[in-house]
Coordinates of C-alpha atoms in Angstrom, one line a residue:
M1 CA -48.1 155.3 115.6
S2 CA -47.5 158.4 117.4
D3 CA -47.6 160.7 114.3
S4 CA -49.8 158.7 112.1
P5 CA -53.2 159.7 110.9
D6 CA -54.7 157.0 113.1
A7 CA -53.0 158.1 116.2
I8 CA -54.1 161.7 115.6
F9 CA -57.6 160.4 115.0
F10 CA -57.4 158.4 118.2
S11 CA -56.1 161.4 120.3
K12 CA -58.9 163.6 119.0
R13 CA -61.4 160.8 120.1
I14 CA -59.8 160.5 123.5
S15 CA -60.1 164.2 124.3
L16 CA -63.7 164.5 122.7
V17 CA -65.0 161.5 124.7
T18 CA -63.3 162.4 128.1
A19 CA -64.5 166.2 127.7
I20 CA -68.2 164.9 127.1
Q21 CA -68.1 162.8 130.0
A22 CA -66.6 165.3 132.3
I23 CA -69.4 167.9 131.4
T24 CA -72.1 165.1 131.8
G25 CA -70.5 164.1 135.1
A26 CA -70.5 167.7 136.5
L27 CA -74.2 168.1 135.7
S28 CA -74.9 164.7 137.4
I29 CA -73.1 165.9 140.5
I30 CA -75.0 169.1 140.5
V31 CA -78.5 167.1 140.3
F32 CA -77.2 164.7 142.9
L33 CA -76.5 167.5 145.4
S34 CA -79.6 169.5 144.5
S35 CA -81.6 167.9 147.3
R36 CA -80.6 167.6 151.0
S37 CA -80.4 164.2 152.9
E38 CA -83.1 163.4 155.3
Q39 CA -83.3 165.4 158.5
G40 CA -81.2 163.9 161.2
S41 CA -78.9 162.1 158.8
G42 CA -76.8 165.4 157.9
F43 CA -73.0 165.2 158.4
L44 CA -71.9 168.4 156.6
F45 CA -74.0 171.3 155.0
G46 CA -77.1 169.1 155.3
Y47 CA -75.7 166.2 153.4
S48 CA -75.2 162.7 154.9
L49 CA -71.7 161.2 154.9
P50 CA -72.4 158.6 152.2
R51 CA -73.7 161.2 149.9
L52 CA -70.7 163.3 150.4
L53 CA -68.4 160.4 149.8
I54 CA -70.3 159.5 146.6
A55 CA -70.1 163.2 145.4
F56 CA -66.4 163.3 146.3
T57 CA -65.8 160.1 144.3
A58 CA -67.6 161.5 141.3
F59 CA -65.8 164.8 141.6
V60 CA -62.5 163.2 141.5
I61 CA -63.5 161.2 138.4
V62 CA -64.6 164.4 136.7
L63 CA -61.2 165.9 137.6
G64 CA -59.4 162.9 136.1
L65 CA -61.5 163.0 133.0
L66 CA -60.6 166.8 132.5
G67 CA -56.9 166.0 133.3
I68 CA -57.1 163.4 130.3
T69 CA -58.7 165.9 128.1
F70 CA -56.2 168.5 128.9
S71 CA -53.2 166.3 128.7
E72 CA -54.4 164.8 125.3
I73 CA -54.9 168.2 123.7
K74 CA -51.5 169.6 125.0
Q75 CA -49.8 166.3 124.4
I76 CA -48.3 166.4 128.0
P77 CA -45.2 164.1 128.0
G78 CA -46.2 162.4 131.3
W79 CA -49.5 161.4 129.9
L80 CA -48.0 160.4 126.8
R81 CA -45.7 157.9 128.5
L82 CA -48.7 156.6 130.6
K83 CA -50.6 156.1 127.5
Q84 CA -47.7 154.1 125.9
N85 CA -47.6 151.8 129.0
L86 CA -51.3 151.1 128.7
Q87 CA -50.8 150.3 125.1
V88 CA -48.2 147.5 126.1
L89 CA -50.9 146.0 128.2
F90 CA -53.2 145.9 125.2
L91 CA -50.6 143.5 123.3
N92 CA -52.1 140.6 125.4
P93 CA -55.6 139.9 124.0
W94 CA -56.7 138.2 127.1
R95 CA -55.7 141.0 129.4
V96 CA -57.8 143.3 127.1
F97 CA -60.7 140.9 127.2
I98 CA -60.6 140.6 131.1
L99 CA -60.9 144.4 131.3
F100 CA -63.7 144.4 128.6
A101 CA -65.6 141.6 130.6
L102 CA -65.3 143.4 133.9
L103 CA -66.4 146.7 132.4
F104 CA -69.3 144.8 130.6
T105 CA -70.3 143.2 133.8
F106 CA -70.2 146.7 135.7
F107 CA -72.3 148.1 132.9
L108 CA -75.0 145.4 133.0
C109 CA -75.2 145.5 136.9
I110 CA -75.9 149.1 136.8
V111 CA -78.7 148.6 134.1
A112 CA -80.1 145.8 136.2
V113 CA -80.3 148.1 139.3
L114 CA -82.0 150.9 137.2
I115 CA -84.5 148.4 135.6
L116 CA -85.4 147.0 139.1
A117 CA -85.7 150.6 140.5
I118 CA -88.4 151.4 138.0
S119 CA -90.1 148.1 138.2
P120 CA -92.8 147.0 140.6
A121 CA -90.1 145.5 142.7
S122 CA -89.3 149.1 143.9
K123 CA -92.6 149.2 145.7
E124 CA -91.6 146.2 147.8
L125 CA -87.9 147.2 148.3
V126 CA -87.9 150.9 149.0
I127 CA -84.2 151.3 148.8
L128 CA -84.5 150.8 145.0
Q129 CA -86.7 153.9 144.9
T130 CA -84.1 155.9 146.9
I131 CA -81.3 154.7 144.7
L132 CA -83.3 155.9 141.7
N133 CA -84.3 159.3 143.1
N134 CA -81.0 160.1 144.6
M135 CA -78.5 158.4 142.3
G136 CA -80.1 157.6 139.1
L137 CA -78.6 160.2 137.0
L138 CA -75.0 159.4 138.5
L139 CA -75.6 155.6 137.7
I140 CA -76.4 156.5 134.1
W141 CA -73.3 158.7 133.9
F142 CA -71.3 155.8 135.2
D143 CA -72.6 153.5 132.4
F144 CA -72.0 156.3 130.0
I145 CA -68.3 156.4 131.1
V146 CA -68.1 152.6 130.4
L147 CA -69.6 153.0 126.9
G148 CA -67.0 155.7 126.3
I149 CA -64.2 153.3 127.3
F150 CA -65.7 150.5 125.0
Y151 CA -65.7 152.9 122.3
L152 CA -62.1 153.9 122.7
I153 CA -60.8 150.4 123.2
L154 CA -62.8 149.2 119.9
I155 CA -61.3 152.2 118.1
Y156 CA -57.7 151.2 119.2
L157 CA -58.2 147.7 118.4
R158 CA -59.4 148.5 115.0
I159 CA -56.5 151.0 114.0
T160 CA -54.0 148.4 115.4
H161 CA -55.8 145.6 113.5
R162 CA -56.5 143.4 116.4
L163 CA -60.1 143.6 116.8
K164 CA -60.6 140.1 115.9
S165 CA -58.1 138.9 118.5
I166 CA -60.3 140.4 121.3
L167 CA -63.6 139.4 120.0
S168 CA -63.1 135.8 119.3
P169 CA -66.0 133.4 119.2
L170 CA -65.1 132.1 122.6
Q171 CA -64.8 135.6 124.2
L172 CA -68.1 136.6 122.5
A173 CA -69.7 133.5 124.1
I174 CA -68.2 134.4 127.5
L175 CA -69.7 137.9 127.2
F176 CA -73.2 136.3 126.2
A177 CA -72.8 134.1 129.2
I178 CA -72.1 137.1 131.5
F179 CA -75.2 138.8 130.0
T180 CA -77.3 135.7 130.7
V181 CA -76.3 135.2 134.3
I182 CA -76.9 138.9 135.2
Y183 CA -80.3 138.7 133.4
F184 CA -81.1 135.4 135.2
L185 CA -80.2 136.8 138.6
T186 CA -82.1 140.1 138.0
A187 CA -85.4 138.1 136.9
K188 CA -85.0 135.9 139.8
F189 CA -84.6 138.6 142.2
Y190 CA -87.5 140.6 140.9
A191 CA -89.7 137.4 141.2
K192 CA -88.6 136.8 144.7
I193 CA -89.1 140.4 145.8
T194 CA -92.5 140.8 144.0
W195 CA -93.7 137.2 144.9
D196 CA -94.1 136.8 141.1
L197 CA -94.3 133.1 140.2
R198 CA -93.8 133.5 136.5
M199 CA -90.1 132.9 136.8
R200 CA -90.3 129.3 138.1
N201 CA -88.2 126.9 136.2
L202 CA -86.3 129.7 134.4
E203 CA -83.1 127.8 135.0
D204 CA -84.5 124.8 133.0
F205 CA -83.9 126.6 129.7
I206 CA -82.5 130.1 129.9
F207 CA -78.8 128.8 129.8
L208 CA -79.4 126.6 126.8
P209 CA -78.0 129.4 124.3
V210 CA -75.2 129.9 126.6
L211 CA -74.0 126.3 126.5
L212 CA -74.4 126.2 122.8
F213 CA -72.4 129.4 122.2
L214 CA -69.7 128.2 124.6
S215 CA -69.3 124.9 122.7
W216 CA -69.1 126.9 119.4
G217 CA -66.5 129.3 120.9
L218 CA -64.4 126.2 122.2
L219 CA -64.7 124.6 118.9
E220 CA -63.4 127.7 117.2
Q221 CA -60.6 128.3 119.8
F222 CA -59.2 124.7 120.3
F223 CA -60.6 122.3 117.5
K224 CA -60.9 124.6 114.4
E225 CA -58.3 122.6 112.4
K226 CA -59.8 119.1 113.2
T227 CA -61.5 117.3 110.2
W228 CA -64.7 117.0 112.0
S229 CA -64.9 120.6 113.1
S230 CA -66.9 121.8 110.0
V231 CA -69.6 119.2 110.7
A232 CA -69.9 120.2 114.3
R233 CA -69.8 123.9 113.4
R234 CA -72.7 123.3 111.0
V235 CA -74.7 121.4 113.6
L236 CA -74.0 124.0 116.3
F237 CA -75.1 126.7 113.9
L238 CA -78.6 125.1 113.2
L239 CA -79.1 124.3 116.8
A240 CA -78.5 127.9 117.6
I241 CA -81.3 129.0 115.5
G242 CA -83.6 126.6 117.0
V243 CA -82.4 126.9 120.5
V244 CA -82.5 130.7 120.5
T245 CA -86.1 130.6 119.0
Y246 CA -87.2 128.0 121.6
T247 CA -85.7 130.1 124.5
I248 CA -87.1 133.5 123.5
Y249 CA -90.5 131.9 122.8
R250 CA -90.6 130.1 125.9
H251 CA -89.3 133.0 128.1
T252 CA -91.9 135.2 126.3
S253 CA -94.6 132.8 127.4
Q254 CA -93.2 133.0 131.0
W255 CA -93.4 136.7 131.2
M256 CA -97.0 136.5 129.8
A257 CA -97.9 133.9 132.5
W258 CA -98.8 131.5 129.7
T259 CA -96.8 128.4 130.4
N260 CA -99.4 125.6 130.9
T261 CA -101.7 123.8 128.7
P262 CA -104.7 126.2 128.0
S263 CA -108.2 125.4 127.4
K264 CA -109.2 124.5 124.0
A265 CA -106.0 122.7 123.3
Y266 CA -107.7 119.4 122.6
W267 CA -105.0 117.6 120.7
H268 CA -103.5 115.9 123.6
E269 CA -107.1 114.7 124.6
L270 CA -107.8 113.5 121.1
A271 CA -104.4 111.6 121.1
E272 CA -105.5 109.9 124.3
A273 CA -108.9 109.2 122.7
F274 CA -107.3 107.5 119.8
M275 CA -105.1 105.5 122.0
Q276 CA -108.2 104.4 123.7
G277 CA -110.0 103.4 120.5
R278 CA -112.3 106.5 120.4
L279 CA -112.7 109.2 117.8
F280 CA -114.3 111.6 120.3
L281 CA -113.7 113.4 123.6
T282 CA -114.9 112.6 126.9
N283 CA -115.5 115.4 129.2
P284 CA -113.4 118.0 127.4
D285 CA -112.4 121.0 129.4
S286 CA -114.3 123.2 126.8
Q287 CA -116.8 122.6 124.1
H288 CA -115.9 125.8 122.2
D289 CA -115.1 125.0 118.5
L290 CA -116.0 121.2 118.9
T291 CA -118.6 119.4 117.1
F292 CA -121.5 117.7 118.8
F293 CA -122.6 114.6 116.9
N294 CA -124.7 111.6 118.1
G295 CA -124.1 112.5 121.8
N296 CA -120.4 113.0 121.5
W297 CA -118.0 115.8 121.2
Y298 CA -115.6 115.8 118.2
V299 CA -112.5 117.8 117.2
P300 CA -113.5 119.0 113.8
N301 CA -110.1 119.7 112.4
P302 CA -107.9 117.2 110.5
P303 CA -106.3 114.7 112.9
L304 CA -102.4 115.0 112.1
P305 CA -101.5 116.9 115.3
A306 CA -103.0 114.3 117.5
F307 CA -100.7 111.7 115.9
I308 CA -97.7 113.9 116.2
I309 CA -98.4 114.5 119.9
M310 CA -99.4 111.0 120.7
P311 CA -95.7 109.9 121.7
L312 CA -95.8 112.6 124.4
V313 CA -99.2 111.5 125.6
A314 CA -98.1 107.9 125.7
I315 CA -95.2 108.7 128.0
Y316 CA -96.6 111.5 130.2
G317 CA -100.4 111.1 129.9
A318 CA -102.8 113.7 128.5
A319 CA -103.1 115.5 131.8
K320 CA -99.3 116.1 132.0
T321 CA -98.7 116.8 128.3
N322 CA -97.7 120.6 128.0
T323 CA -99.3 121.7 124.5
V324 CA -97.6 125.0 124.9
L325 CA -94.1 123.6 125.3
F326 CA -95.1 121.2 122.4
S327 CA -96.2 124.1 120.2
I328 CA -93.0 126.2 121.1
T329 CA -90.8 123.2 120.1
I330 CA -92.6 122.9 116.7
G331 CA -92.0 126.7 116.2
A332 CA -88.3 126.2 116.8
I333 CA -88.2 123.5 114.4
N334 CA -90.0 125.6 111.8
A335 CA -87.3 128.3 112.3
I336 CA -84.5 125.9 111.4
L337 CA -86.5 124.6 108.4
V338 CA -87.0 128.1 107.0
Y339 CA -83.4 129.0 107.3
L340 CA -82.4 125.7 105.5
I341 CA -84.8 126.5 102.6
L342 CA -83.3 129.9 102.3
E343 CA -79.7 128.6 102.5
K344 CA -80.4 125.9 99.9
A345 CA -82.1 128.3 97.6
S346 CA -79.1 130.6 97.9
N347 CA -76.5 127.9 97.2
L348 CA -78.6 127.0 94.1
E349 CA -78.5 130.7 93.0
M350 CA -82.3 130.8 92.9
I351 CA -82.2 133.8 95.3
P352 CA -79.4 136.4 95.7
T353 CA -79.2 136.7 99.3
K354 CA -76.3 135.4 101.3
K355 CA -75.9 134.0 104.8
S356 CA -76.6 137.3 106.9
A357 CA -79.7 138.3 104.7
N358 CA -81.0 134.7 105.2
L359 CA -80.7 135.0 108.9
L360 CA -82.4 138.3 108.9
I361 CA -85.4 136.8 106.7
T362 CA -85.5 133.9 109.3
A363 CA -85.6 136.3 112.0
L364 CA -88.4 138.2 110.4
F365 CA -90.4 135.0 110.2
V366 CA -89.6 134.0 113.6
F367 CA -90.1 137.1 115.5
G368 CA -92.0 139.4 113.0
T369 CA -94.9 137.4 112.0
S370 CA -97.9 135.6 113.7
H371 CA -95.7 132.6 113.9
M372 CA -94.3 133.6 117.3
W373 CA -97.9 134.3 118.7
L374 CA -99.1 131.0 117.3
A375 CA -96.2 129.0 118.9
I376 CA -96.9 130.6 122.3
M377 CA -100.7 130.0 122.4
G378 CA -100.5 126.1 122.2
R379 CA -104.3 125.8 121.2
M380 CA -105.9 123.5 118.7
W381 CA -106.1 125.8 115.7
F382 CA -102.7 127.3 116.1
I383 CA -100.9 123.9 116.5
S384 CA -102.6 122.8 113.3
Q385 CA -101.2 125.8 111.6
L386 CA -97.8 125.2 113.0
L387 CA -97.6 121.6 112.0
T388 CA -98.9 122.3 108.6
L389 CA -96.2 124.8 108.0
T390 CA -93.6 122.0 109.3
F391 CA -94.5 119.5 106.7
A392 CA -95.1 122.1 104.1
A393 CA -91.5 123.4 104.8
L394 CA -90.1 119.9 104.6
A395 CA -91.8 119.4 101.2
L396 CA -90.1 122.6 100.0
L397 CA -86.8 121.7 101.5
F398 CA -87.0 118.1 99.9
V399 CA -87.8 119.6 96.3
L400 CA -84.9 122.0 96.7
K401 CA -82.7 119.0 97.5
R402 CA -84.2 117.1 94.5
F403 CA -85.5 114.3 96.5
S404 CA -87.9 111.8 95.1
P405 CA -91.4 113.3 94.2
W406 CA -92.9 110.6 96.3
W407 CA -91.2 112.1 99.4
I408 CA -92.1 115.6 98.5
G409 CA -95.7 114.5 97.9
L410 CA -95.8 112.6 101.3
C411 CA -94.8 115.8 103.2
L412 CA -97.4 117.9 101.4
G413 CA -100.0 115.2 102.0
L414 CA -99.1 115.2 105.7
A415 CA -99.5 119.0 105.7
V416 CA -102.9 118.5 104.1
M417 CA -103.9 116.1 106.9
S418 CA -103.4 119.1 109.2
R419 CA -104.7 121.9 107.2
P420 CA -106.3 120.9 103.7
N421 CA -106.0 124.3 101.8
I422 CA -102.1 124.0 102.0
F423 CA -102.5 121.9 98.8
T424 CA -102.0 125.3 97.1
L425 CA -98.3 125.0 97.8
W426 CA -98.0 122.3 95.0
P427 CA -97.6 124.8 92.2
L428 CA -94.5 126.2 93.9
L429 CA -93.1 122.7 94.4
A430 CA -93.8 121.7 90.8
G431 CA -92.4 125.0 89.6
I432 CA -89.0 124.3 91.3
A433 CA -88.8 120.7 90.1
F434 CA -89.7 121.7 86.5
Y435 CA -87.1 124.5 86.9
F436 CA -84.4 122.1 87.8
M437 CA -85.4 119.8 84.8
Y438 CA -85.3 122.6 82.3
Q439 CA -81.9 123.7 83.7
T440 CA -80.6 120.1 83.2
S441 CA -81.9 119.4 79.8
G442 CA -82.4 122.8 78.4
K443 CA -85.9 121.8 77.0
V444 CA -89.3 120.9 78.1
E445 CA -89.5 117.2 78.8
W446 CA -93.2 116.7 79.2
G447 CA -92.9 113.1 80.0
N448 CA -90.7 113.7 83.0
W449 CA -92.8 116.6 84.1
F450 CA -96.0 114.4 84.0
K451 CA -94.2 111.7 85.9
W452 CA -93.0 114.1 88.6
S453 CA -96.5 115.5 88.8
F454 CA -98.2 112.2 89.1
Q455 CA -95.7 110.7 91.7
S456 CA -95.9 113.9 93.9
A457 CA -99.7 114.1 93.6
V458 CA -100.4 110.5 94.8
P459 CA -99.4 110.9 98.3
V460 CA -101.6 114.1 98.6
C461 CA -104.5 112.4 97.1
L462 CA -104.1 109.7 99.6
G463 CA -104.0 112.2 102.3
V464 CA -107.2 113.7 101.0
A465 CA -108.7 110.2 100.9
G466 CA -107.6 109.7 104.4
L467 CA -109.4 112.8 105.5
L468 CA -112.6 112.0 103.6
F469 CA -112.5 108.5 105.3
Y470 CA -111.9 110.1 108.6
N471 CA -115.0 112.2 108.1
F472 CA -117.1 109.1 107.2
I473 CA -116.3 107.2 110.2
R474 CA -117.1 110.2 112.4
F475 CA -120.0 111.7 110.8
G476 CA -121.2 109.2 108.2
N477 CA -120.5 111.6 105.3
I478 CA -117.1 112.0 103.5
F479 CA -117.6 115.6 102.9
D480 CA -118.7 116.6 106.4
F481 CA -115.7 118.0 108.2
G482 CA -118.0 119.0 111.2
Y483 CA -117.5 122.8 110.5
V484 CA -121.2 123.5 109.7
S485 CA -122.4 122.2 113.1
I486 CA -119.3 123.3 115.1
N487 CA -120.0 124.9 118.5
S488 CA -118.6 128.2 117.8
S489 CA -119.7 132.0 117.7
D490 CA -123.3 132.7 116.6
W491 CA -122.4 135.0 114.0
M492 CA -119.8 132.6 112.5
M493 CA -122.2 129.7 112.5
E494 CA -125.0 131.8 110.9
A495 CA -122.5 132.9 108.2
V496 CA -121.5 129.2 107.5
Q497 CA -125.0 127.8 107.5
T498 CA -126.3 130.7 105.3
Y499 CA -123.5 130.9 102.7
G500 CA -121.4 127.7 103.2
M501 CA -117.7 127.4 103.9
F502 CA -116.7 129.4 100.9
N503 CA -118.6 132.2 99.3
I504 CA -117.9 135.4 97.5
H505 CA -120.1 136.9 100.3
F506 CA -117.0 136.9 102.6
L507 CA -114.7 138.7 100.0
A508 CA -115.2 142.3 101.3
T509 CA -114.6 141.3 105.1
N510 CA -111.7 139.1 104.2
F511 CA -110.0 141.6 101.9
N512 CA -110.3 144.3 104.7
M513 CA -108.8 142.1 107.2
M514 CA -105.9 140.9 104.9
F515 CA -104.9 144.2 103.3
L516 CA -106.6 147.2 104.9
R517 CA -107.2 147.0 108.6
I518 CA -104.5 148.7 110.6
P519 CA -103.8 148.6 114.5
Q520 CA -105.3 151.2 116.9
V521 CA -102.4 152.1 119.2
S522 CA -103.1 154.1 122.2
L523 CA -101.8 154.5 125.9
T524 CA -104.5 155.4 128.3
E525 CA -103.9 155.3 132.0
G526 CA -100.8 153.2 131.8
C527 CA -102.5 150.7 129.6
L528 CA -101.3 149.7 126.1
Y529 CA -104.2 149.2 123.8
Y530 CA -102.9 147.8 120.6
S531 CA -106.0 147.2 118.6
A532 CA -109.8 147.9 118.9
T533 CA -110.4 144.1 118.7
R534 CA -108.9 140.8 118.9
D535 CA -109.8 140.0 115.3
G536 CA -106.4 140.9 113.9
V537 CA -105.1 143.3 111.5
S538 CA -103.6 143.4 108.0
V539 CA -100.4 141.7 106.9
L540 CA -98.4 144.8 106.0
S541 CA -99.5 146.7 109.1
M542 CA -97.8 144.2 111.2
T543 CA -95.0 143.0 109.0
P544 CA -94.2 145.9 106.7
A545 CA -91.0 144.3 105.7
L546 CA -92.9 142.0 103.3
I547 CA -93.6 144.9 101.0
Y548 CA -90.2 144.0 99.4
V549 CA -91.9 141.0 97.8
V550 CA -92.8 143.2 95.0
R551 CA -89.6 145.3 94.8
R552 CA -87.8 143.2 92.2
L553 CA -90.0 141.0 90.0
K554 CA -88.4 138.2 88.4
F555 CA -90.1 135.5 86.2
N556 CA -89.0 132.0 85.6
L557 CA -90.5 128.5 86.2
W558 CA -90.1 128.6 90.0
T559 CA -91.1 132.2 90.6
I560 CA -94.2 131.6 88.5
G561 CA -95.0 128.7 90.6
A562 CA -94.5 130.7 93.8
W563 CA -96.8 133.4 92.5
I564 CA -99.4 130.8 91.5
S565 CA -99.3 129.2 95.1
T566 CA -99.6 132.7 96.7
F567 CA -102.5 133.9 94.6
L568 CA -104.4 130.4 94.8
T569 CA -104.1 130.7 98.6
I570 CA -105.2 134.2 98.9
I571 CA -108.2 133.5 96.7
L572 CA -109.2 130.7 98.9
L573 CA -108.7 132.8 102.1
L574 CA -110.7 135.7 100.6
L575 CA -113.6 133.4 99.9
Y576 CA -113.3 131.6 103.3
S577 CA -116.1 132.0 106.0
N578 CA -113.5 132.7 108.7
N579 CA -111.2 135.5 108.5
G580 CA -108.9 134.1 111.3
A581 CA -110.7 135.7 114.2
W582 CA -109.2 135.7 117.7
Q583 CA -105.6 136.4 116.3
L584 CA -102.8 138.8 116.6
G585 CA -101.9 140.1 113.3
Y586 CA -103.0 137.9 110.3
R587 CA -102.4 134.3 111.3
Y588 CA -103.5 132.9 107.8
L589 CA -100.3 134.5 106.4
M590 CA -98.6 131.2 107.4
D591 CA -100.6 129.5 104.7
F592 CA -98.5 131.3 102.1
I593 CA -95.5 132.6 104.0
L594 CA -93.0 130.1 102.3
P595 CA -93.5 131.3 98.8
L596 CA -93.5 134.9 100.1
L597 CA -90.0 134.4 101.9
L598 CA -88.4 133.1 98.6
L599 CA -89.9 136.1 96.6
L600 CA -88.9 138.4 99.5
A601 CA -85.3 137.2 99.1
I602 CA -85.4 138.2 95.5
G603 CA -86.7 141.7 96.5
I604 CA -83.9 142.1 98.9
G605 CA -81.2 141.5 96.3
N606 CA -77.5 141.0 96.8
R607 CA -77.2 143.6 99.8
K608 CA -79.8 144.2 102.4
S609 CA -80.7 147.8 102.6
A610 CA -80.9 149.9 105.8
I611 CA -84.6 150.5 104.8
F612 CA -85.4 146.8 104.8
V613 CA -83.4 146.3 108.1
T614 CA -85.4 149.1 109.7
L615 CA -88.8 147.5 108.4
V616 CA -87.7 144.1 109.8
V617 CA -87.0 145.7 113.3
I618 CA -90.4 147.4 113.0
S619 CA -92.1 144.2 112.3
I620 CA -90.4 142.4 115.3
V621 CA -91.1 145.3 117.6
S622 CA -94.7 145.2 116.4
F623 CA -95.3 141.7 117.4
F624 CA -93.5 141.8 120.7
L625 CA -95.7 145.0 121.6
G626 CA -98.7 143.1 120.3
T627 CA -98.0 140.1 122.3
I628 CA -97.7 142.4 125.5
W629 CA -101.0 143.8 124.6
W630 CA -102.7 140.5 124.0
F631 CA -101.9 138.9 127.3
N632 CA -102.2 142.1 129.4
M633 CA -105.3 143.8 127.8
W634 CA -107.8 142.6 130.6
W635 CA -106.0 143.5 133.7
C636 CA -103.6 146.3 132.5

């Protein structure tokens, strides 16, 4: 390909990259030699021997880069023969990959050293500060050289049509394994040097994605043609969504030093109480947001979470049941369910998005909404919201799969037994079911519609009846959930006792919280302040990607149902006595996130735009920054 346009393009890229690297290298050497070595360590011209050797090595590299630049521009025959010999080596994909992996490892090791050098570890290990001060720019230059080599290799593989041979699934999995190992060693080294206990048990879960991706790579490399490979590929893909979510959530909780069951978790204690024949808690670790009645403390919230966590309590006991891990696991399950919903809706051509867009929407849900923060917290209210979402998502998935309305109603009824206002999802479920019926028959069959409505509503009504009975056996009144006499903030109790649980009085405050309030970001004396209070901020200020919900409005039976569910939920929340309080973002978004995600997919369309991708990234960054702020505000 010596005279082809691709060869000319590749030659120009080589000369450009090496020239830039040589110039930046020369500048790095000048900076490196701008300060003398410590007094007494000088070997020549006031520089120590190690410094001179490093400078000499860097100088030789600069000369080599300049030589390549000159040879490429002038097309020196000797260089061209050497380049041809190197191209022969690239005919073997695994040779190229080994080179790629070695360079990748070298690159990551330098990044790890630089990160440690700017971290608190440098205060304990002074040599890290010395490396940063004396060699920081040179190390960055070395990594810049590696990036240039990566760039040239990828260009060569692309123009020779061998890119896929070097970046097979197995090879990508190996690169990810290298990254994980270096990250693990860096985190452990940091923890040991700084006496940081947060990284304890990191090895218990950090390699789970590695094992999963290596299994996927081996499947693609050696068993792709097997009859069972498609099923295995499907299972591994869905597991990957859950495992990656679980690992990132759990590791984030580690960095935030929030790994043990916190106060006000309650569900493990209530599960133990149920197992012992009690409806109330004895000696709870806190009384906040509990209801005191007839000398006992009750959890006012609907009881479903206690039943779900009960098997863990039966095995480990309440004291050893970790509600944070339980909550994170539920969050990972929710991630899988959301993707399955989007995938099924795509397959049915209800939404125009494909696999990559559905994964992006799932990532937005998992990392760019309050869902991440809820999963990490592991407290009573937040676990209730997560489990509500779990069973609501199951109901939505079941209706997409055309399951019996009894099963759909059962899932929604269970969701109601965790958070009653989720009944507003029913119009979406009904809209989808009626949409399918109309597609099948081409006409309105009122008998079938009424039959579906009745059958799906019965389990929900039974769930409501169960809650009313639960109220009666606790407080002697079927309509008393315990919220009016809850042991909570004075301002909240005064509002509830004056205006009730739902009142137009709360409209202005809730509207401001839901749609208008924005974060207040400032960096003062090294401390990140992300908001004036912990009361939360508006939906779009934290998750701006949701603006695409109104980009393309499409009306049919199921979208009308989605909008009805959304508006009903919003109306209830606007009139509710509690605006979410004590939250990152707006946590009540989870009550109507499912219809929003489907409508969002319509707004995205066939192709996801760069603007939408940017908004997703902003949403994710907002919640990661917000999480750091939340857990570090007091001692920052």
